[in-house]
Short mmCIF file of C-alpha atoms and ligand atoms in Angstrom, two decimals:
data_model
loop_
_atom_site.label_atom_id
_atom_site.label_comp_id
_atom_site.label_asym_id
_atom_site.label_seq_id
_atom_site.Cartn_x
_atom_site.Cartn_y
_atom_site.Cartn_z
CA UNK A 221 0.00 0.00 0.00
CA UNK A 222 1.18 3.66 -1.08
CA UNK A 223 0.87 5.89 2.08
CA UNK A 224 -1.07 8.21 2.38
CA UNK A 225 -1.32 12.34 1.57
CA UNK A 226 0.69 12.65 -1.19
CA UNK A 227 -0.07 15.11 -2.73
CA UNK A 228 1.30 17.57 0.22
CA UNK A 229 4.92 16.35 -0.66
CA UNK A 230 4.28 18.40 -4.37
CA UNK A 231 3.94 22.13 -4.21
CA UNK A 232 2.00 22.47 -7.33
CA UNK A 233 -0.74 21.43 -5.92
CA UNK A 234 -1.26 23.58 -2.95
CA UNK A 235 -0.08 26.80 -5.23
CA UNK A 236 -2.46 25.97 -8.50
CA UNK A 237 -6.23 26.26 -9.11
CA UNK A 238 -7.86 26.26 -12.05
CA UNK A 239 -11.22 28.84 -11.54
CA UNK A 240 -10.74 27.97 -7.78
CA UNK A 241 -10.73 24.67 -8.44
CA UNK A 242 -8.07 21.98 -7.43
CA UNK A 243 -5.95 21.10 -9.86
CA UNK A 244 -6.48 17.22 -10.92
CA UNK A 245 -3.63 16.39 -12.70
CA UNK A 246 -4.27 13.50 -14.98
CA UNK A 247 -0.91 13.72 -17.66
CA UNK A 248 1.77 12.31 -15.89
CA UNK A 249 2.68 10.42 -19.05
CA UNK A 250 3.71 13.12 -20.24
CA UNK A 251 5.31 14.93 -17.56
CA UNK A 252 5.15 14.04 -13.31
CA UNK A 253 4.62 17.05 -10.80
CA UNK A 254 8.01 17.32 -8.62
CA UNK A 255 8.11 16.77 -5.19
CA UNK A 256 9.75 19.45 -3.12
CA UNK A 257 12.46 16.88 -2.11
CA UNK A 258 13.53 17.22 -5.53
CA UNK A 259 13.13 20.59 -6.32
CA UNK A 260 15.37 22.14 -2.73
CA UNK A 261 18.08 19.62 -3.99
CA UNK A 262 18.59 21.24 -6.89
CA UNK A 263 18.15 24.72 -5.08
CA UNK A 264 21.19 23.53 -3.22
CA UNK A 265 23.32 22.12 -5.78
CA UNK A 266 23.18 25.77 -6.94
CA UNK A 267 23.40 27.24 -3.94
CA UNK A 268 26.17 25.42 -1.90
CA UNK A 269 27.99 22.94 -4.72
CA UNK A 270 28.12 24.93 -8.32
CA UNK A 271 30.86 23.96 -10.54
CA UNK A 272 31.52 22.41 -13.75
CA UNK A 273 32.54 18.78 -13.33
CA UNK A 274 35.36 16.77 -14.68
CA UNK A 275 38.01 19.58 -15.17
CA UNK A 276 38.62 21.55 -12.04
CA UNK A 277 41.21 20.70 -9.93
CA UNK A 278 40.12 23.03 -7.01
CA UNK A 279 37.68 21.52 -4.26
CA UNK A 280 34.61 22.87 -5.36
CA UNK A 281 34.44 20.81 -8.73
CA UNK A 282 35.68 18.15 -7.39
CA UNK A 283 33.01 18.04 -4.74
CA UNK A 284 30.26 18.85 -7.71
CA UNK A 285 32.06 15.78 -9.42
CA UNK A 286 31.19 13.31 -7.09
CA UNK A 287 27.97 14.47 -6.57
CA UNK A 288 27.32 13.59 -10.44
CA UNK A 289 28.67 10.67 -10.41
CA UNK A 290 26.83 9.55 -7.41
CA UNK A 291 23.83 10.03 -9.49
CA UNK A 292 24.83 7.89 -12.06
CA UNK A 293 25.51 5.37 -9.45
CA UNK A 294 22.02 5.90 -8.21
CA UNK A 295 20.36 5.25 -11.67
CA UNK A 296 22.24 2.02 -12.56
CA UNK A 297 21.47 0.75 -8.96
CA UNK A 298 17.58 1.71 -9.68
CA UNK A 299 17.61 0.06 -13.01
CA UNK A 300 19.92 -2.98 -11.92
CA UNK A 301 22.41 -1.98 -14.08
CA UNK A 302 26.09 -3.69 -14.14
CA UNK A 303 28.19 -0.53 -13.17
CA UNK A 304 27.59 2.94 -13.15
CA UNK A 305 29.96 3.20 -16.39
CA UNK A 306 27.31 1.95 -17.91
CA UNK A 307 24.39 4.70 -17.64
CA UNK A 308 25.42 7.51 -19.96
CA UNK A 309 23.29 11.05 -18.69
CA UNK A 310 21.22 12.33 -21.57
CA UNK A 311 18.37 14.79 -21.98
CA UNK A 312 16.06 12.63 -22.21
CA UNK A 313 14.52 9.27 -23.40
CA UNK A 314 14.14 10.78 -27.41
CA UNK A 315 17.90 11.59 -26.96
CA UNK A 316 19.25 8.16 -25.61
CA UNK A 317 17.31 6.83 -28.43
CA UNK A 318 18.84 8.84 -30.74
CA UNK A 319 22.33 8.45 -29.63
CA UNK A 320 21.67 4.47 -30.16
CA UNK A 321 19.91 4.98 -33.82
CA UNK A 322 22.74 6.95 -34.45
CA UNK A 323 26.07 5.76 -32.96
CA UNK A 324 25.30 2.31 -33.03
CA UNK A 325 22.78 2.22 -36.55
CA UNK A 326 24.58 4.08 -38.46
CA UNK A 327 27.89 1.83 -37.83
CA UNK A 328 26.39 -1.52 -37.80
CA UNK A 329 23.33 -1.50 -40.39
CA UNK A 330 24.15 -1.72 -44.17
CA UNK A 331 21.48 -2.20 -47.43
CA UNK A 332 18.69 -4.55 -46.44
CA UNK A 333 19.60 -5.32 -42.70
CA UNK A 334 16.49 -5.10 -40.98
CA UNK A 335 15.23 -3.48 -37.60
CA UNK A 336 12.40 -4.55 -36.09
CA UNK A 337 9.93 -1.93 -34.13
CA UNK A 338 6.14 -2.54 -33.03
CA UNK A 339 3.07 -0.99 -33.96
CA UNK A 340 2.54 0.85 -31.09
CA UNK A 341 5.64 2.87 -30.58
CA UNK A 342 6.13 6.63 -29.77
CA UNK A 343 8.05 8.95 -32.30
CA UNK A 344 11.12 9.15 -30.37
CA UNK A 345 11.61 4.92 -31.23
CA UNK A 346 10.19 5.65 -34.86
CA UNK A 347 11.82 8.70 -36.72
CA UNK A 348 15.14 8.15 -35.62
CA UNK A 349 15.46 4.83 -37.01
CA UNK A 350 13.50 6.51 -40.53
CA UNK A 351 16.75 8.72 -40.59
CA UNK A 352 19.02 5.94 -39.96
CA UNK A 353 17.38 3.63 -42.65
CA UNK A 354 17.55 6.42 -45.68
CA UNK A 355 20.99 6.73 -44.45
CA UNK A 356 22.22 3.22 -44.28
CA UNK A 357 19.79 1.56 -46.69
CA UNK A 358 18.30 -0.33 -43.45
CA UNK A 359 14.49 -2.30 -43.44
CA UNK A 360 11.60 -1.20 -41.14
CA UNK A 361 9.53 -3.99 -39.90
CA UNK A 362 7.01 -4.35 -37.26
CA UNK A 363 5.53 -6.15 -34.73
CA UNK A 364 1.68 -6.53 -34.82
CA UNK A 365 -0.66 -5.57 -32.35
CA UNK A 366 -3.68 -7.52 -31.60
CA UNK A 367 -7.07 -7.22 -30.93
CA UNK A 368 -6.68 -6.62 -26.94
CA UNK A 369 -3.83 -4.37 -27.86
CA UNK A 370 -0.53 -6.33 -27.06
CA UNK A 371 1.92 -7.15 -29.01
CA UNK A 372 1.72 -10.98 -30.88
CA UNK A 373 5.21 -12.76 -30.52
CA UNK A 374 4.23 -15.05 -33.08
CA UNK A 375 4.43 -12.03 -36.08
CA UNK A 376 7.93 -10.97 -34.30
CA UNK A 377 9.50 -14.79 -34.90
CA UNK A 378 7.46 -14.62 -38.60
CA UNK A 379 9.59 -11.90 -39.35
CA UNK A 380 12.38 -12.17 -37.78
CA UNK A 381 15.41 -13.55 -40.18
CA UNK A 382 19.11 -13.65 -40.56
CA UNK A 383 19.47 -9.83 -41.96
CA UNK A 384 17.38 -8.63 -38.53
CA UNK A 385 20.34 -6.32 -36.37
CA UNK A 386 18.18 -4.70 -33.45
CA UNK A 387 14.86 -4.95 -32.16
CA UNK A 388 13.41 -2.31 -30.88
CA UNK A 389 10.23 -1.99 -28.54
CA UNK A 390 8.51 0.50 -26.24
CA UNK A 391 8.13 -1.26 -22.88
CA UNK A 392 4.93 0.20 -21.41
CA UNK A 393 2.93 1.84 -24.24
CA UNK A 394 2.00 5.62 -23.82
CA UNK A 395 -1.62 5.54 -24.75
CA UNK A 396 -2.69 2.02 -23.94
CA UNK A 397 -0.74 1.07 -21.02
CA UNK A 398 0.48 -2.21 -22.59
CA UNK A 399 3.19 -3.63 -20.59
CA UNK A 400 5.61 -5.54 -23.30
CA UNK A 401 6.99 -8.74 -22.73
CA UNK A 402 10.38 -7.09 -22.82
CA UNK A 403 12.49 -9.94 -21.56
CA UNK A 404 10.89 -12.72 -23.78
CA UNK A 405 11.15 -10.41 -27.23
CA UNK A 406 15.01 -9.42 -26.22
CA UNK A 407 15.42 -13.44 -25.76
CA UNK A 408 14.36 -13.94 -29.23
CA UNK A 409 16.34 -11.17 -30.49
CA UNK A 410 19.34 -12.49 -29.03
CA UNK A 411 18.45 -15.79 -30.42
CA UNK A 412 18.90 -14.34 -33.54
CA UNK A 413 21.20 -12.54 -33.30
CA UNK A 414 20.07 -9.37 -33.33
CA UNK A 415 20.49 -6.87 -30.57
CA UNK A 416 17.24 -5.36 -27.64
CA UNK A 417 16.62 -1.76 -27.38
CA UNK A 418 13.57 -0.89 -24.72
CA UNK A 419 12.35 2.32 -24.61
CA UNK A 420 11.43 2.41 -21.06
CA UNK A 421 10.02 6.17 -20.97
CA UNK A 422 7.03 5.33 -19.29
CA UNK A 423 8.20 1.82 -17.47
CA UNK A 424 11.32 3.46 -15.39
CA UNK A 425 8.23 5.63 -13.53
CA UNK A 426 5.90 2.80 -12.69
CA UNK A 427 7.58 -0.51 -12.50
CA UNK A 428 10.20 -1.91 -10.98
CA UNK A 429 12.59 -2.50 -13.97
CA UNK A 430 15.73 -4.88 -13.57
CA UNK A 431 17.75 -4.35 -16.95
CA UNK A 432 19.95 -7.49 -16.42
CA UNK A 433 17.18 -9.73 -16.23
CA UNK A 434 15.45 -8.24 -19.32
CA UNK A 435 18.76 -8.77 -20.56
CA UNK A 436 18.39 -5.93 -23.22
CA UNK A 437 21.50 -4.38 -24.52
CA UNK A 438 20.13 -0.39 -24.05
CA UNK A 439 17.47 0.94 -22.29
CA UNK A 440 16.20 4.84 -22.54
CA UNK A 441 14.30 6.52 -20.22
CA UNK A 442 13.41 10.21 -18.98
CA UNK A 443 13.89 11.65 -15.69
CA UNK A 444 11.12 14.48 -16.01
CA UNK A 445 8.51 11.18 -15.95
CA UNK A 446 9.59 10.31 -12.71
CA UNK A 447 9.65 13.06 -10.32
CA UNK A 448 12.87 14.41 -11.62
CA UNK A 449 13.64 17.93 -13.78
CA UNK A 450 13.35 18.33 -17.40
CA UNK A 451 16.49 18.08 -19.48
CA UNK A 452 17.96 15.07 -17.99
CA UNK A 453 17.26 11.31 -18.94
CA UNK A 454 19.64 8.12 -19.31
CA UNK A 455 20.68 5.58 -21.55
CA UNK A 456 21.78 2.38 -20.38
CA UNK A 457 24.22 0.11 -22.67
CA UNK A 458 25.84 -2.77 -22.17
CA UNK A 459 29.41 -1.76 -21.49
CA UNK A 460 31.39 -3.61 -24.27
CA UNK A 461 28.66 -2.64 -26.53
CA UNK A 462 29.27 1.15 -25.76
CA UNK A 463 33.25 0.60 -25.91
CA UNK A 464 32.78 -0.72 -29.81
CA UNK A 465 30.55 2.34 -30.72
CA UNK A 466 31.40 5.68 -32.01
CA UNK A 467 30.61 8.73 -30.17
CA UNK A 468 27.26 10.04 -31.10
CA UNK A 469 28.29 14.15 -30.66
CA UNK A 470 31.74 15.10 -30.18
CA UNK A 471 32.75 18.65 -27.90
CA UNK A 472 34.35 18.74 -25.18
CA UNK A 473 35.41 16.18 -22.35
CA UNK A 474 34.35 12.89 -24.39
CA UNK A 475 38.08 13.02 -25.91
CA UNK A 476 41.10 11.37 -24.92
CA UNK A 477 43.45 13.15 -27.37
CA UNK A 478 42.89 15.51 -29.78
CA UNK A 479 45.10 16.68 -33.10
CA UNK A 480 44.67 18.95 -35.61
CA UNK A 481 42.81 16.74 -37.88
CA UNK A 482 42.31 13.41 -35.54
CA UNK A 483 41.29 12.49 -32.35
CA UNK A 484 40.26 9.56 -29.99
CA UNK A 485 37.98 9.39 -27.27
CA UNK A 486 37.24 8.66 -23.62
CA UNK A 487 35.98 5.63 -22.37
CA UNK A 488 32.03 5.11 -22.11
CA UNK A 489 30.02 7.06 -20.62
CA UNK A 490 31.88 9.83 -20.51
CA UNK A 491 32.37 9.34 -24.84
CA UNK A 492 29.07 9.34 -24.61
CA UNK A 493 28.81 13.29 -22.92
CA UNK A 494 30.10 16.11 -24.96
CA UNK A 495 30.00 18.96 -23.29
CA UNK A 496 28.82 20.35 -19.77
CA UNK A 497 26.41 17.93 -18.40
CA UNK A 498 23.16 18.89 -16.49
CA UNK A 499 25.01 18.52 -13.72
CA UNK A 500 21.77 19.67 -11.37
CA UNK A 501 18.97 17.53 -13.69
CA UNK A 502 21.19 14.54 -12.62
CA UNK A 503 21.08 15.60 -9.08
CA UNK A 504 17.96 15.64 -8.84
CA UNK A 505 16.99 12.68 -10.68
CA UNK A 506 18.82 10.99 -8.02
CA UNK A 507 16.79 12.87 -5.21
CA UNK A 508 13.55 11.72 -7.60
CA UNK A 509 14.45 7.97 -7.15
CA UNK A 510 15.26 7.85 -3.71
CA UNK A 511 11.74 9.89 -3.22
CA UNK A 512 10.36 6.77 -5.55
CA UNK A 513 11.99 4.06 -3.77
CA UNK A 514 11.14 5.47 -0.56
CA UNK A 515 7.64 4.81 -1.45
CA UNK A 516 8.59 1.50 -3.22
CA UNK A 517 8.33 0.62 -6.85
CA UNK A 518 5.88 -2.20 -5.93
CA UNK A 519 3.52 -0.26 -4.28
CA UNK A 520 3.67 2.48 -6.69
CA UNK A 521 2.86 -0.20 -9.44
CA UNK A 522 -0.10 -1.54 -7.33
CA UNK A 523 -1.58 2.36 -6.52
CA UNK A 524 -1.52 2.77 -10.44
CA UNK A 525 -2.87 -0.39 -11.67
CA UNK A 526 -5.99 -0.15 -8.77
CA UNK A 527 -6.39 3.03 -9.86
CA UNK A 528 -6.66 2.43 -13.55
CA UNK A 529 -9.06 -0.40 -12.86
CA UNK A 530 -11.24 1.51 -10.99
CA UNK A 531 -10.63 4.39 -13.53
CA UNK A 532 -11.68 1.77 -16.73
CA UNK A 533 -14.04 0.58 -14.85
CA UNK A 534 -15.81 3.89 -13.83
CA UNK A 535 -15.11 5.45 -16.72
CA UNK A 536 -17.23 2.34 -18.56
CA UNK A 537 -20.60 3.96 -17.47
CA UNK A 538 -20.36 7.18 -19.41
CA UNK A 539 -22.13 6.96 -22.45
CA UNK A 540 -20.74 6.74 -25.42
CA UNK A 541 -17.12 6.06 -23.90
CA UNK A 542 -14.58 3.69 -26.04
CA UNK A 543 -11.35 2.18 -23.62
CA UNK A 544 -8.78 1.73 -25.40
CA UNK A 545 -6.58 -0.46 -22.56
CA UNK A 546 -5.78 -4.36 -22.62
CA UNK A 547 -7.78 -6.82 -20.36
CA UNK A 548 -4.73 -8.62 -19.54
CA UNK A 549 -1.98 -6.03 -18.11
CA UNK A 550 -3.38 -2.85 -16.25
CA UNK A 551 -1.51 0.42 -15.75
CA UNK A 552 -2.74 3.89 -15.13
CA UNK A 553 -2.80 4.92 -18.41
CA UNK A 554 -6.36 5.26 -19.83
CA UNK A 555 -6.95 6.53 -23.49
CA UNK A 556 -10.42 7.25 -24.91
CA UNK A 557 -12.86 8.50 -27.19
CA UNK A 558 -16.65 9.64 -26.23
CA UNK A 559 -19.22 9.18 -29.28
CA UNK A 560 -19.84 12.69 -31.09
CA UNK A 561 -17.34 14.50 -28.97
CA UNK A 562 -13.83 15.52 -30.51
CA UNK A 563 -11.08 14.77 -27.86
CA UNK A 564 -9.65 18.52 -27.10
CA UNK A 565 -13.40 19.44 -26.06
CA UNK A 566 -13.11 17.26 -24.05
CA UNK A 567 -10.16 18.13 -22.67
CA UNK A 568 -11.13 22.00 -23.06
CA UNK A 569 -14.68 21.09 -20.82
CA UNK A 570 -12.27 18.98 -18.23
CA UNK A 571 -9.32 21.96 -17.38
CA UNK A 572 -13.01 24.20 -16.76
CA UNK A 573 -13.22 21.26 -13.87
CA UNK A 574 -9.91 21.73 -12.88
CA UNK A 575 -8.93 18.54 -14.53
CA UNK A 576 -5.90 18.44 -16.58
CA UNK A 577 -5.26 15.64 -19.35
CA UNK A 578 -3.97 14.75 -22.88
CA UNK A 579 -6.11 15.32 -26.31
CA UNK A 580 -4.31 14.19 -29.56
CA UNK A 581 -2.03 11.90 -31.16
CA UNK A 582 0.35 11.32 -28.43
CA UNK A 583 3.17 11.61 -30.74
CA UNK A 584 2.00 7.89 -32.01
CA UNK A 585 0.52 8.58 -35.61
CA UNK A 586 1.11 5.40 -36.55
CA UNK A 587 -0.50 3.57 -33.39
CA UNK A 588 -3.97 6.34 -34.04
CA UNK A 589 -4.16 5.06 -37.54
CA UNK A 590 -4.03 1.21 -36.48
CA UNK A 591 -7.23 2.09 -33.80
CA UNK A 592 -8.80 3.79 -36.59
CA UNK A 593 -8.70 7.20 -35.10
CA UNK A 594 -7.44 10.13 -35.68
CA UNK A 595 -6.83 11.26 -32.03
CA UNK A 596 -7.99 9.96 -28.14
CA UNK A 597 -8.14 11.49 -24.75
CA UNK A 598 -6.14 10.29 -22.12
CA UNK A 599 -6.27 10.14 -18.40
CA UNK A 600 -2.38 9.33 -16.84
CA UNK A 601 -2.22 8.30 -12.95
CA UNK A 602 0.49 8.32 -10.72
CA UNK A 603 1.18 7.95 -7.20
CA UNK A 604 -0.14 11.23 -6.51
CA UNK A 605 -3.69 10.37 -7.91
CA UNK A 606 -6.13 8.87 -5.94
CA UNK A 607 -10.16 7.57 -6.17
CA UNK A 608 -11.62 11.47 -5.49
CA UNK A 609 -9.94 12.39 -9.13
CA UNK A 610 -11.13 9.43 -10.73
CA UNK A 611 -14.72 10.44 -9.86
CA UNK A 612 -13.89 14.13 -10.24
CA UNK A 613 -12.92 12.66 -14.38
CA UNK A 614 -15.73 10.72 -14.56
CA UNK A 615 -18.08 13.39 -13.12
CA UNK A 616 -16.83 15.90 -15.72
CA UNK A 617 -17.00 13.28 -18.63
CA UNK A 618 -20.50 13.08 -18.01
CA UNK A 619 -21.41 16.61 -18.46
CA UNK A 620 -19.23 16.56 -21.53
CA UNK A 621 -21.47 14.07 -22.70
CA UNK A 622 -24.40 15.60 -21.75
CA UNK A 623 -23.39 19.47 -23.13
CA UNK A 624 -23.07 17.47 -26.78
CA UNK A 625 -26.13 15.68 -26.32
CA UNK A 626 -29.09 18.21 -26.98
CA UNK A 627 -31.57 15.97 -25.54
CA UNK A 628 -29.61 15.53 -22.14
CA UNK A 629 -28.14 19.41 -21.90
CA UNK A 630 -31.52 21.31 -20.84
CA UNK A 631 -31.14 19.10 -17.20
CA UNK A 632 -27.39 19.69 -16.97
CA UNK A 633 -27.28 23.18 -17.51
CA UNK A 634 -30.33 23.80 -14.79
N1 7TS B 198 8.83 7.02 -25.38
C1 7TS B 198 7.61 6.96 -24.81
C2 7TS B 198 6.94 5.64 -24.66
C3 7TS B 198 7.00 8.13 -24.36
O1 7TS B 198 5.80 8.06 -23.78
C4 7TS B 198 7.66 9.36 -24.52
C5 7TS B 198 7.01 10.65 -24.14
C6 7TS B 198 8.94 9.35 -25.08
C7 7TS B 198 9.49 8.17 -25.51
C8 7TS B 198 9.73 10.60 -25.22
O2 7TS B 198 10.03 11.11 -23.97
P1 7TS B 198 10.81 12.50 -23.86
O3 7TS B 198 10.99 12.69 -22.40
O4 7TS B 198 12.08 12.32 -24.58
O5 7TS B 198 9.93 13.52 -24.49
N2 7TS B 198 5.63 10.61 -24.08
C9 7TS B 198 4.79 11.67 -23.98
C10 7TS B 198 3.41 11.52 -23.84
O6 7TS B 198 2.83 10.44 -23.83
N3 7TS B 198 2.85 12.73 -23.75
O7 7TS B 198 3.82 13.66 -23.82
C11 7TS B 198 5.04 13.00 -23.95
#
């Protein structure tokens, strides 16, 4: 069991109101409110500890130093990870995907090797591999979705075959909530020989993710989704994998020597890091997943998926109302449509309640266009949420309804 009054640990939500309302935040898939743990750790990294790191001999940086690095300790402990060598600090989850497409694709794929995505995958695991595939003459295939919206193994072994080089999946989907089998599809990737990328943007949050069991060879992930600051996320790589590659942007500090027209590089991660880090996004990433793991990951996970049951199944009474959300693996990620109303009215009627949420595409064209629509709503829980927002939501979808349903709207507007 989470414990209880949450919410009072995030200033947000004692500051905002929206038309003296309480703000109900319901888009933590796309960004989590910060605690204030995390936020007065940054404030102090500024004001007691500012200095670059890596290249000052004086006290200062080298205190800032290991204050960095003890983040990156911190994330490959929370992940499971081998060593700490082998988390790399990015901005984000699009950017550790990129650096992969990039400084592993465009060195290892030729004409007609093959990577393997799924049909439900965000545009950060999407477009970069489109650029590395006109560049390296590289295949696009994809894993097919089913009917209750997971993926089906069977069409990743049908097309699986000796030219397939990476396989690359979204572990917890952004609009339905699908957990992925992430450990069995990196098993059959390996089996043929064919490396496992996870895009764990939205599973690093919510579940407690061990990256040597999955086994995977990188894993991506954003800090801003889990109670930490924009501008800092994390790859994590195998470490002889990350030795072989070539750096993915060059600068500063990822060098070992450099000539007029040559050079040679650092060791992972720090190849990996052109440039002044965000030396206070890691710090408080770090404060963000000891403020998650002082809750525990478990009983996060349990909060979330009680909440999205009880949100699906609430939810299920408004008229008109299509769930799009798998029978078999629950999260608090709900995605919907409502019968003759567009999804950013209702999203525009909701943040009148107070009630904030998504309306669109979710930056997953493809994924809209396999469900047949063109956009959904979407309500995201997290540990902050409890049952008084799902029935504020549910309340509010049901004036929705009725305002676009001239027979109903006479009673509701009395
Ligand atoms: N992968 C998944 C599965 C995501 O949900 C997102 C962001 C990303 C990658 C990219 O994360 P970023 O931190 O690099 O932007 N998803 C969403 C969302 O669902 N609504 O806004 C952002």
């Amino acid at each position: 069991m989470i414990r209880n009054h949450i919410k009072s640990d995030f200033p947000i939500f004692s500051y905002w109101e929206s038309r003296g309302k309480p703000l109900v935040y319901l888009d933590s898939a796309a960004t989590t409110q910060k605690p204030l743990r995390v936020i007065s750790k940054v404030e102090e990294y500024y004001s007691q500890f500012n200095a670059n790191v890596h290249r000052g001999t004086y006290e200062l940086s080298q205190i800032a130093t290991d204050i960095y690095e003890e983040a990156r300790s911190k994330v490959a402990r929370f992940i499971n990870g081998l060593q700490p060598e082998s988390v790399i600090f990015t901005r984000n989850a699009t950017e550790s995907l990129n650096l992969v497409a990039y400084a592993w694709g465009l060195n290892n794929l030729k004409e007609g090797d093959e990577v393997i995505l799924s049909e439900m995958e965000h545009h950060s695991n999407l477009v970069p591999w489109h650029i590395i595939a006109r560049h390296t003459g590289a295949v696009l295939k994809f894993i097919r979705m089913n009917h209750d919206y997971q993926l089906d193994l069977d069409s990743l072994r049908q097309i699986l075959t000796a030219k397939t080089k990476a396989v690359s999946v979204v572990h917890v989907s952004n609009v339905l909530g699908t957990i992925n089998p992430v450990k069995e599809i990196t098993a059959i990737a390996h089996d043929a020989g064919a490396i496992s990328i996870v895009d764990g943007a939205q599973s690093a949050p919510h579940i407690p993710v061990d990256v040597q069991d999955i086994g995977c060879d990188f894993y991506a992930f954003s800090g801003h989704k889990m109670c930490g600051p924009t501008g800092i996320g994390g790859l994590y790589g195998k470490y002889d994998l990350l030795e072989k590659m070539e750096p993915f942007l060059g600068g500063g500090e990822m060098i070992n020597e450099v000539f007029p027209t040559t050079s040679n590089y650092a060791k992972p991660p720090y190849k990996f890091e052109a440039g002044t880090p965000n030396i206070s996004g890691a710090i408080g990433l770090q404060a963000a997943i000891e403020y998650i793991e002082d809750l525990g990951l478990k009983n996060i996970e349990e909060h979330e998926v009680a909440l999205g049951d009880y949100a699906a199944q609430r939810l299920a009474e408004v008229e008109g109302i299509r769930i799009f959300r798998p029978h078999a693996t629950g999260t608090g990620v709900i995605s919907f449509t409502i019968d003759n109303v567009h999804p950013h009215d209702i999203s525009t009627i909701l943040d009148a309640e107070g009630i904030a949420i998504r309306a669109g595409h979710h930056c997953a064209q493809p994924l809209m266009r396999k469900l047949q629509v063109q956009s959904t709503a979407r309500a995201s829980f997290y540990l902050y949420n409890d049952r008084s927002d799902v029935e504020t939501l549910a309340r509010a979808l049901e004036k929705a309804v009725a305002i676009f349903s001239p027979r109903k709207k006479a009673n509701v507007l009395k």
